[in-house]
Structure formats: C-alpha cells, structure tokens
Short mmCIF file of C-alpha atoms in Angstrom, two decimals:
data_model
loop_
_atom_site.label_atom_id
_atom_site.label_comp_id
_atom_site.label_asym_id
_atom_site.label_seq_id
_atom_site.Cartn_x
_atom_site.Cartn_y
_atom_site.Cartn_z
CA UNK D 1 -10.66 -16.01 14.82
CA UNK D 2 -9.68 -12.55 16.43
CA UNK D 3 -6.37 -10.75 16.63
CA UNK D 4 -4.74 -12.68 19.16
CA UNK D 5 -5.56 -16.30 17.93
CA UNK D 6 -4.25 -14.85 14.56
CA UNK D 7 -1.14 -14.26 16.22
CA UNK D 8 -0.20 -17.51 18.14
CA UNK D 9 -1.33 -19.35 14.72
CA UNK D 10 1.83 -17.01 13.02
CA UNK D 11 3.73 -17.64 15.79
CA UNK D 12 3.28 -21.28 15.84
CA UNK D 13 3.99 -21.37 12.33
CA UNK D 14 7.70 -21.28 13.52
CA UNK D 15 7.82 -24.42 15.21
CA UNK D 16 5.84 -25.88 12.17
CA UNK D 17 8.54 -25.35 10.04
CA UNK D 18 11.27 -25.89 12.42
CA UNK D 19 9.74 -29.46 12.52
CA UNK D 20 9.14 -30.02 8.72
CA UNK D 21 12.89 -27.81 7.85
CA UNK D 22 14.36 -31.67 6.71
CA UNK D 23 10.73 -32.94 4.70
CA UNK D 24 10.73 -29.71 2.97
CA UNK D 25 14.57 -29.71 2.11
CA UNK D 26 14.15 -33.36 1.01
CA UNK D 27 11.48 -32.21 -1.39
CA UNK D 28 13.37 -29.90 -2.67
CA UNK D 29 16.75 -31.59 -2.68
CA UNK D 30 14.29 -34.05 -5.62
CA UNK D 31 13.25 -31.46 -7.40
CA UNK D 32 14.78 -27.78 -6.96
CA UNK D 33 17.44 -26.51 -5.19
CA UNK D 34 17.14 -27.85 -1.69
CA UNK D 35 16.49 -24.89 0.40
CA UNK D 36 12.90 -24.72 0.27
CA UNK D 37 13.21 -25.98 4.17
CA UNK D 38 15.18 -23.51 5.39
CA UNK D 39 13.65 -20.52 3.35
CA UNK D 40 10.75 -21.28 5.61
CA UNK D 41 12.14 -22.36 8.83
CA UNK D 42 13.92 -18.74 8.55
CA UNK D 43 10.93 -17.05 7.04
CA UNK D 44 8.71 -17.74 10.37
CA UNK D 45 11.21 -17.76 12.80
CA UNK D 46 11.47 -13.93 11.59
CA UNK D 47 8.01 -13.64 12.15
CA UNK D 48 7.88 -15.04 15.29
CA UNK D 49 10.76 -12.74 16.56
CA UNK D 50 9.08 -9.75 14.61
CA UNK D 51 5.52 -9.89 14.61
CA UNK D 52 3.94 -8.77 18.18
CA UNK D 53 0.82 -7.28 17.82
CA UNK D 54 -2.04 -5.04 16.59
CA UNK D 55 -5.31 -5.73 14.22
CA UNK D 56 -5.69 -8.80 11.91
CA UNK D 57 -5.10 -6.81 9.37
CA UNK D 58 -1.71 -5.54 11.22
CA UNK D 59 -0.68 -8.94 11.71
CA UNK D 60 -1.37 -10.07 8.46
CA UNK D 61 0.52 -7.35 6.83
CA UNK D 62 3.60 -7.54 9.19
CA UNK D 63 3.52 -10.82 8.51
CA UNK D 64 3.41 -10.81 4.92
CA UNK D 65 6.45 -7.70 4.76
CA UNK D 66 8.44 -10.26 6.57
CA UNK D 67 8.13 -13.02 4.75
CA UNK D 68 9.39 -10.74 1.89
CA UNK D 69 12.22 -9.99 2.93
CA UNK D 70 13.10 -13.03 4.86
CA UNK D 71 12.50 -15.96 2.49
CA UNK D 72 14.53 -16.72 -0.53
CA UNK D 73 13.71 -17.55 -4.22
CA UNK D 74 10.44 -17.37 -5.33
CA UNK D 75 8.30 -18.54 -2.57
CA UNK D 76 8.91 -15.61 -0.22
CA UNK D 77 7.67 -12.74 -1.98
CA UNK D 78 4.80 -14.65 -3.49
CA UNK D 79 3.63 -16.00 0.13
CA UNK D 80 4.83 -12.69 1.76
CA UNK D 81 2.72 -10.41 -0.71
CA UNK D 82 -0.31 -12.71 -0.27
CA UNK D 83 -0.57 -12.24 3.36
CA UNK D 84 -0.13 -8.25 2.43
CA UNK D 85 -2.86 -8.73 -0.12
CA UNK D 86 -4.91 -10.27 2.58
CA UNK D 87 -4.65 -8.17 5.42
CA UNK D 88 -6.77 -5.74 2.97
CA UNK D 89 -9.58 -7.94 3.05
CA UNK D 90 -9.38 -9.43 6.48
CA UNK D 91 -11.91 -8.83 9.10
CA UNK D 92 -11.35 -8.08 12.82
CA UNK D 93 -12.97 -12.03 13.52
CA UNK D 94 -12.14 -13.49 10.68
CA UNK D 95 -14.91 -16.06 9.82
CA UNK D 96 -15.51 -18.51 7.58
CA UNK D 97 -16.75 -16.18 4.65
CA UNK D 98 -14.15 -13.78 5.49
CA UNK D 99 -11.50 -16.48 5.04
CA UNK D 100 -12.74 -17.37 1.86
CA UNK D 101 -12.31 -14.51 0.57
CA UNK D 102 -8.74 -14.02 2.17
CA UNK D 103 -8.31 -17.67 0.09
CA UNK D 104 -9.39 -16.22 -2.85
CA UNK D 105 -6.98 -13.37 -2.35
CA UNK D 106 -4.42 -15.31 -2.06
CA UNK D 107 -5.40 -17.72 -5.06
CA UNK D 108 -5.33 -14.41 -6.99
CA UNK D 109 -2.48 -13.06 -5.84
CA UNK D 110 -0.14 -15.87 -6.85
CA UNK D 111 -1.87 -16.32 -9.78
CA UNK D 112 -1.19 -12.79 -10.78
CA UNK D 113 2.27 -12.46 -9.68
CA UNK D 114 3.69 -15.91 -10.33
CA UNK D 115 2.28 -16.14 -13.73
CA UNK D 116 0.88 -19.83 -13.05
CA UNK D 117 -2.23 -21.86 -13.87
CA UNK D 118 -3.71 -25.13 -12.18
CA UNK D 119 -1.71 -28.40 -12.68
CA UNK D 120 1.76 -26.63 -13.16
CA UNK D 121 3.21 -28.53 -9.72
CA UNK D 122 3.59 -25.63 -7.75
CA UNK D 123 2.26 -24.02 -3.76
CA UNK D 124 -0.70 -23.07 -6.73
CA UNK D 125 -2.25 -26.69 -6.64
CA UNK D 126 -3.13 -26.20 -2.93
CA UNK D 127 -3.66 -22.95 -2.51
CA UNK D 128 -5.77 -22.21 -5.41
CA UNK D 129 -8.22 -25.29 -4.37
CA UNK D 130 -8.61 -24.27 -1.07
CA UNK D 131 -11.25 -21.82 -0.99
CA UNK D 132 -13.37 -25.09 -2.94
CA UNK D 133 -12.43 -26.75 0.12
CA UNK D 134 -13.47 -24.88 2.70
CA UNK D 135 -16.79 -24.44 0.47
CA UNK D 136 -17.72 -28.40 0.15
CA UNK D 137 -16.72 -29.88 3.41
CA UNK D 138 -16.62 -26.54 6.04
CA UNK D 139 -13.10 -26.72 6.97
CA UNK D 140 -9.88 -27.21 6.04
CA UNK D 141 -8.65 -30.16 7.74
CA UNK D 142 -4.83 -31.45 7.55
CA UNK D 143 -5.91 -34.66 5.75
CA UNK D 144 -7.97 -32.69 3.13
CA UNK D 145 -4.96 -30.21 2.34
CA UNK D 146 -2.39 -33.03 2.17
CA UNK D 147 -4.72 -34.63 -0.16
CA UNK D 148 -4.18 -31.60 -2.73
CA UNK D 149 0.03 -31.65 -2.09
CA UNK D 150 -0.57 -35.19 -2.82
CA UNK D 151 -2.13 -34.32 -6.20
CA UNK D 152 0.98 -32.54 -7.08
CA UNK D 153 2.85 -36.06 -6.99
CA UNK D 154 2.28 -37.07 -10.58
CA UNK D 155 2.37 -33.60 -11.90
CA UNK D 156 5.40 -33.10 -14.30
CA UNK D 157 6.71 -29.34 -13.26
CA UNK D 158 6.21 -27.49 -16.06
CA UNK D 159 6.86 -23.91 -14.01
CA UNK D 160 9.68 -22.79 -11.46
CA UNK D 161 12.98 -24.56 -11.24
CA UNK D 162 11.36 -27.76 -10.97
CA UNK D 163 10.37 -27.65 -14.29
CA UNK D 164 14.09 -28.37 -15.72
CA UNK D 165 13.36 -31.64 -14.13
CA UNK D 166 10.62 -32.45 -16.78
CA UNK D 167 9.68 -35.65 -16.64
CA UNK D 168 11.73 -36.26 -13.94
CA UNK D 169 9.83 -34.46 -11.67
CA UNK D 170 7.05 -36.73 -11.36
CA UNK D 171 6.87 -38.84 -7.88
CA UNK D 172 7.94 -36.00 -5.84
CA UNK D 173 5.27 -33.88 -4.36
CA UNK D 174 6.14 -30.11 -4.90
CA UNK D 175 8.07 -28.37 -1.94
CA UNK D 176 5.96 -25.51 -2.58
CA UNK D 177 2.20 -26.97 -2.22
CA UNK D 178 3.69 -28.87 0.57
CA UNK D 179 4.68 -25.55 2.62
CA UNK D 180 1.06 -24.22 1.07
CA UNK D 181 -0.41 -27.18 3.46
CA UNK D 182 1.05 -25.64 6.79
CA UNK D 183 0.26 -21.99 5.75
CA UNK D 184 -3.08 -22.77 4.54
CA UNK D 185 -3.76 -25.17 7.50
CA UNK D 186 -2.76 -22.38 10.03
CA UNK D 187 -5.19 -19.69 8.67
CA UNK D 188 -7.80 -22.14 8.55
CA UNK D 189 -7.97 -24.29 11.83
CA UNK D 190 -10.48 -23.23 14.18
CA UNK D 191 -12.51 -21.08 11.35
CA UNK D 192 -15.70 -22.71 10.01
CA UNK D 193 -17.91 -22.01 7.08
CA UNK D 194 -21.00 -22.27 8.16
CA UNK J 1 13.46 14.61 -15.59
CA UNK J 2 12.50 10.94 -15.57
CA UNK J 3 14.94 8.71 -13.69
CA UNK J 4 16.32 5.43 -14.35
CA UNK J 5 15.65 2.41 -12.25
CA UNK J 6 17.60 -1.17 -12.71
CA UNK J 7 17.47 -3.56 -10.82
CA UNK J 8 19.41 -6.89 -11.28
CA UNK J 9 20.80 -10.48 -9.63
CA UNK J 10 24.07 -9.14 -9.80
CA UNK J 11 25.89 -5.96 -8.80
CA UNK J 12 28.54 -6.07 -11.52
CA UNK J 13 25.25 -5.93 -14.16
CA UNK J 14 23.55 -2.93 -12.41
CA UNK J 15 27.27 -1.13 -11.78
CA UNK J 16 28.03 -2.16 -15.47
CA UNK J 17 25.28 -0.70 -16.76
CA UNK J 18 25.04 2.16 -14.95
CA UNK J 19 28.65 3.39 -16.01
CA UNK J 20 27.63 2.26 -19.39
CA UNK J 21 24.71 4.47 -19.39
CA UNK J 22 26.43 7.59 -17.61
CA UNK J 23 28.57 7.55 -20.28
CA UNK J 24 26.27 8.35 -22.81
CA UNK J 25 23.87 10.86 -20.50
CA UNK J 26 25.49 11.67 -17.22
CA UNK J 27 22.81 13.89 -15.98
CA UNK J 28 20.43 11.58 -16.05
CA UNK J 29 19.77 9.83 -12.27
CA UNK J 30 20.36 6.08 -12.70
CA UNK J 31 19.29 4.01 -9.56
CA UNK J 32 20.93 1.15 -9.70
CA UNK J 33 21.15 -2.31 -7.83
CA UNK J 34 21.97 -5.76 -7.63
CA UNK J 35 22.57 -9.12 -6.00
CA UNK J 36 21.52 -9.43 -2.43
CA UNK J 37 23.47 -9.83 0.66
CA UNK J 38 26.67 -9.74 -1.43
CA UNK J 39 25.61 -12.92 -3.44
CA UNK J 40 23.29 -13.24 -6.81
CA UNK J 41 19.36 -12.26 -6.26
CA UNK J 42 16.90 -9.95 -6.23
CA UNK J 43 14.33 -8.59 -3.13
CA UNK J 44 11.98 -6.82 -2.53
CA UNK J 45 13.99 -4.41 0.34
CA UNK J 46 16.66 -3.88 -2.17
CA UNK J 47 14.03 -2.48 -4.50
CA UNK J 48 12.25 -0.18 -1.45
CA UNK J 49 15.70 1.25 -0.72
CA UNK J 50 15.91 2.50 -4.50
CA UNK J 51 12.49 3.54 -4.41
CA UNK J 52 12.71 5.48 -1.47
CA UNK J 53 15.61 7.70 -3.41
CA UNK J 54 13.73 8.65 -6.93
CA UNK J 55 12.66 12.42 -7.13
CA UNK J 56 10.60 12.32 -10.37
CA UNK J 57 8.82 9.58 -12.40
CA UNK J 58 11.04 6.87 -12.64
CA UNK J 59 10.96 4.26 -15.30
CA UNK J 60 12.32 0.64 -14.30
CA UNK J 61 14.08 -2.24 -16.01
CA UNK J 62 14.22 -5.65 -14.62
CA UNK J 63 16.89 -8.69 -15.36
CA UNK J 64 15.81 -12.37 -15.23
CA UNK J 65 13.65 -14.81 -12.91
CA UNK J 66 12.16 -13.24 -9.64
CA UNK J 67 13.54 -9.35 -10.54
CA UNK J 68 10.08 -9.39 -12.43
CA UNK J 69 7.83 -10.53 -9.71
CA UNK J 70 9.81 -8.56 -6.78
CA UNK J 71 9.79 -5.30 -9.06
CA UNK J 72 6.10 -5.31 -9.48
CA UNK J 73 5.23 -5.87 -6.41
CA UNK J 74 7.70 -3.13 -4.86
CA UNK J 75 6.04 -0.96 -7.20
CA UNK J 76 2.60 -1.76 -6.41
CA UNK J 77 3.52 -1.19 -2.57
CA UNK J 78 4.77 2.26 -3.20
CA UNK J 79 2.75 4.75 -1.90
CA UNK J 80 5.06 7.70 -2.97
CA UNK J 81 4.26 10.77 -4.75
CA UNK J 82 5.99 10.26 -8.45
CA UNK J 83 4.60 7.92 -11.20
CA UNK J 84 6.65 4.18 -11.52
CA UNK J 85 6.65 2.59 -15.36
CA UNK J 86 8.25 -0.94 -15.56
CA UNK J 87 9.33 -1.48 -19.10
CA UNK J 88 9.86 -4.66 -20.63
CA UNK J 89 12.47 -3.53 -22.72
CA UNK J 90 16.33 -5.53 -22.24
CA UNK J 91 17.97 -3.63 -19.30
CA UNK J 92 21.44 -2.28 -21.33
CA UNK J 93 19.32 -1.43 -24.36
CA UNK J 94 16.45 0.07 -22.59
CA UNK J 95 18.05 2.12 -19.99
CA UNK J 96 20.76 3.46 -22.67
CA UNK J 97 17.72 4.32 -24.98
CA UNK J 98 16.04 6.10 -22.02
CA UNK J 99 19.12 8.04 -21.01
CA UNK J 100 19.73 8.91 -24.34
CA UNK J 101 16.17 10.49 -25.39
CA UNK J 102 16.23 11.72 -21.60
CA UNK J 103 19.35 13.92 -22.31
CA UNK J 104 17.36 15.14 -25.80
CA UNK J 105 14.38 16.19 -23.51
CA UNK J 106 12.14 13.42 -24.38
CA UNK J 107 8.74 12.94 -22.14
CA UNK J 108 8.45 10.07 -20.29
CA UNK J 109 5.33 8.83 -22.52
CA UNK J 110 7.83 9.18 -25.21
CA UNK J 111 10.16 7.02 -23.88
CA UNK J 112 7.97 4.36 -22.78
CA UNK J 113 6.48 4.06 -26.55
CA UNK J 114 9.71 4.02 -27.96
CA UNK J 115 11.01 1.38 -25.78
CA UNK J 116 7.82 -0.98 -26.25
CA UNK J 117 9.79 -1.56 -29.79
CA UNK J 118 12.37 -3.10 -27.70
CA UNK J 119 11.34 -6.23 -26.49
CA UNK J 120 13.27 -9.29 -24.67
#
C-alpha cells in the first residue's frame, strides 16, 4: 500500500462512519454515553477535510493529530495517538510485515496509554488480536474482525464508562472494538502477509 | 524557576486553583486550564496551547478520567527545549506545595520528591 492508497483508505473512512454514525450510537446509547457515533463520524469527516497529502508516514501522523483533537472522550486521543505512534514505524509501501508491526504499535500504544488488558470490553479486544490475525490467516478480512467485536458481546465492562454497567453490560458488543473493526479493516484491506 | 502546569475538566477548578495558589506564591508562573469548548473535558490542543507558553521546567498536575491520558501524551509529543514532570500528587495540594517550596527556592528534584508523599 503506498501513499496515495493510504490516503483514499483515510478518506473513505468518512463515509464509513457516516454510514455506521446510528450502529455506533446505538452501541453506545446500551452501554456508555451514546456519542461514540458521532465522535467518529466527526473524527473522519475532519480528516477527510484536513488530510491531503505527503508520505505514509505524513498521512498517518496528520491523521492521528486530527483525530486528537477532533474526537471526544476517550477514544480520540487513544486512536489519534496510535496512528501518530504508527506513522514512526510505517514504511513508504506498507506491506504485510510492515503492518504488523504498525498493529503491534498500535496494540502497544493503547495498552500503554489506556491502562487496559485483554477481556476488559473495550476497542482493546480487536485491536490487540489483530496483528494474530493477520499472522494465521494473511489478512484481515471484515468477517474475521467482526468476529473479535463479537467476542466483546459477553464481556462484562470492567474498564471505561461501560464498566458502571457491570453486569449489565453483557449482550452489547463494545462501541469501541466495533469502531476498532472499521479502522483496523481500512489499514488492512489490500495488504497481505505473505 | 520551575513553573506550574494544571490542567483540568473544568475552568472554575484550574481558575480556582490558580488564584488559590497565587495567593500563597505569586511569582511563581501557574499555567492553567480547563474544560473544553466552554463545556467539561480535557484535550490534547488545550494542553499544546499551555505547553507552547512554559519558559523553564514545568511540573504538571492532572484532574480525573482522560486529563491523565491526554497530559501524557501532550507531553510525550513535546519537542520543546525545557524538561516536563507529571506528578501524581492531588492538583490543589500539589500545585500549592510546589508554589510554596518554589517561592523558598526549592529545585525542581526537590519538589518532585516531596510531592511523591502526596498521593491521590
């Protein structure tokens, strides 16, 4: 994947979101405070309007200083400092070893700053599988990363604002690992590990 | 002289504190700021802004929830030339303390081991 393809995947991010804005706010109407939908819708639209050009590593970075400051709660600096964290260790054609390493970046990255583990019910549960993923089957396919949202289902939130659901909590999948899908999904389609 | 950094989810907290801590040590710079757009938050711009103002090493206290995690990674961002300590100390405590052994001439190491005592 070089520079440009990078680009239209960011930019198509927007219409992504513009088209899952009501699943994502549903999610989140269950279990938080209902604005994970539009935290993203405006997240990429600002990306789309700001984000025009240069390196991977440019794009990457602009991308992830918008998010920042363009997404509420938690999710936007912890997405938006990932994709800083990444443009470090992105490649000008960004294979499929290159984007497992950007994956484990970004595992690490939310890790670090979000203070969360595995099995918590948060973006986590996908993103921090999906460098396995792209290991065992080559891709990352749609199917494969719903699969891991999925997962979060009959997780009880024990992180985030979700977690003063408790128990509660269970039977919704997390807003969270359900935007990590369409992020993940994006930086992945097209790039094989071969 | 070591500046003051707090950041908060609401403006009436920083202000507050701020005014508090002038009181005690009003030479000391305070950077101070809080809520976002003129509602309750934290981001990361608000924190570059502040950033962009210190002078000298600048020691930083955070409030609750995302303050933390937006802090952090301002401060691992910034690529200016003075040396950034967040402490985990309680913002009014901690900042007064700093002011306070600021205005006695206290270094900054000093500070930052006295206000390890000071815990959330």
């Amino acid at each position: 994947m070089n520079a440009e393809k990078l680009l239209e995947k960011m930019h198509g991010l927007k219409s992504i979101f513009d088209e899952k804005e009501s699943e994502l706010t549903g999610l989140d109407r269950e279990i938080g405070d209902g604005d994970h939908g539009v935290n993203m819708k405006r997240g990429f639209s600002a990306v789309n309007d700001k984000v025009s050009a240069g390196s991977t590593q440019d794009i990457l970075k602009q991308t992830g200083m918008t998010l920042m400051s363009s997404i509420g709660g938690a999710s936007g600096p912890l997405y938006g400092f990932s994709f800083v964290k990444m443009s470090e260790v992105a490649k000008e054609e960004i294979d499929g070893e290159n984007l497992l390493e950007m994956l484990e970046v970004f595992d690490r990255t939310v890790a670090e700053k979000g203070k969360v583990e595995g099995g918590e019910k948060t973006m986590y549960d996908v993103i921090s599988k999906s460098a396995d993923l792209l290991r065992d089957k080559g891709s990352l396919s749609l199917e494969d990363l719903q699969q891991l949202a999925e997962e979060t289902k009959d997780m009880i939130a024990t992180k985030g604002r979700a977690a003063y659901f408790k128990e509660q909590s269970k039977g919704t999948i997390d807003p969270g690992a359900q935007s990590a899908v369409y992020i993940i999904h994006a930086l992945g389609e097209g790039v094989e590990n071969d | 002289m070591t500046e003051i950094l707090i950041i908060s989810h609401s403006s009436e907290i920083a202000e507050g504190t701020r005014s508090l801590v002038s009181q005690m040590a009003g030479d000391t710079v305070i950077h101070a700021s809080g809520g976002v757009e003129g509602g309750i938050g934290t981001n990361i711009d608000q924190i570059n802004d502040m950033l962009e103002k210190i002078e000298d090493d600048t020691i930083c206290f955070y409030d609750i929830g995302s303050s933390r995690m937006n802090l952090e990674m301002a401060v691992e961002m910034y690529d200016g030339p003075h040396q950034l300590h967040i402490s985990e100390a309680p913002i009014v405590e901690g900042s007064f303390l700093a002011a306070v052994e600021n205005s006695v001439g206290s270094s900054t190491e000093d500070m930052l081991e006295k206000l390890k005592t000071m815990k959330k």
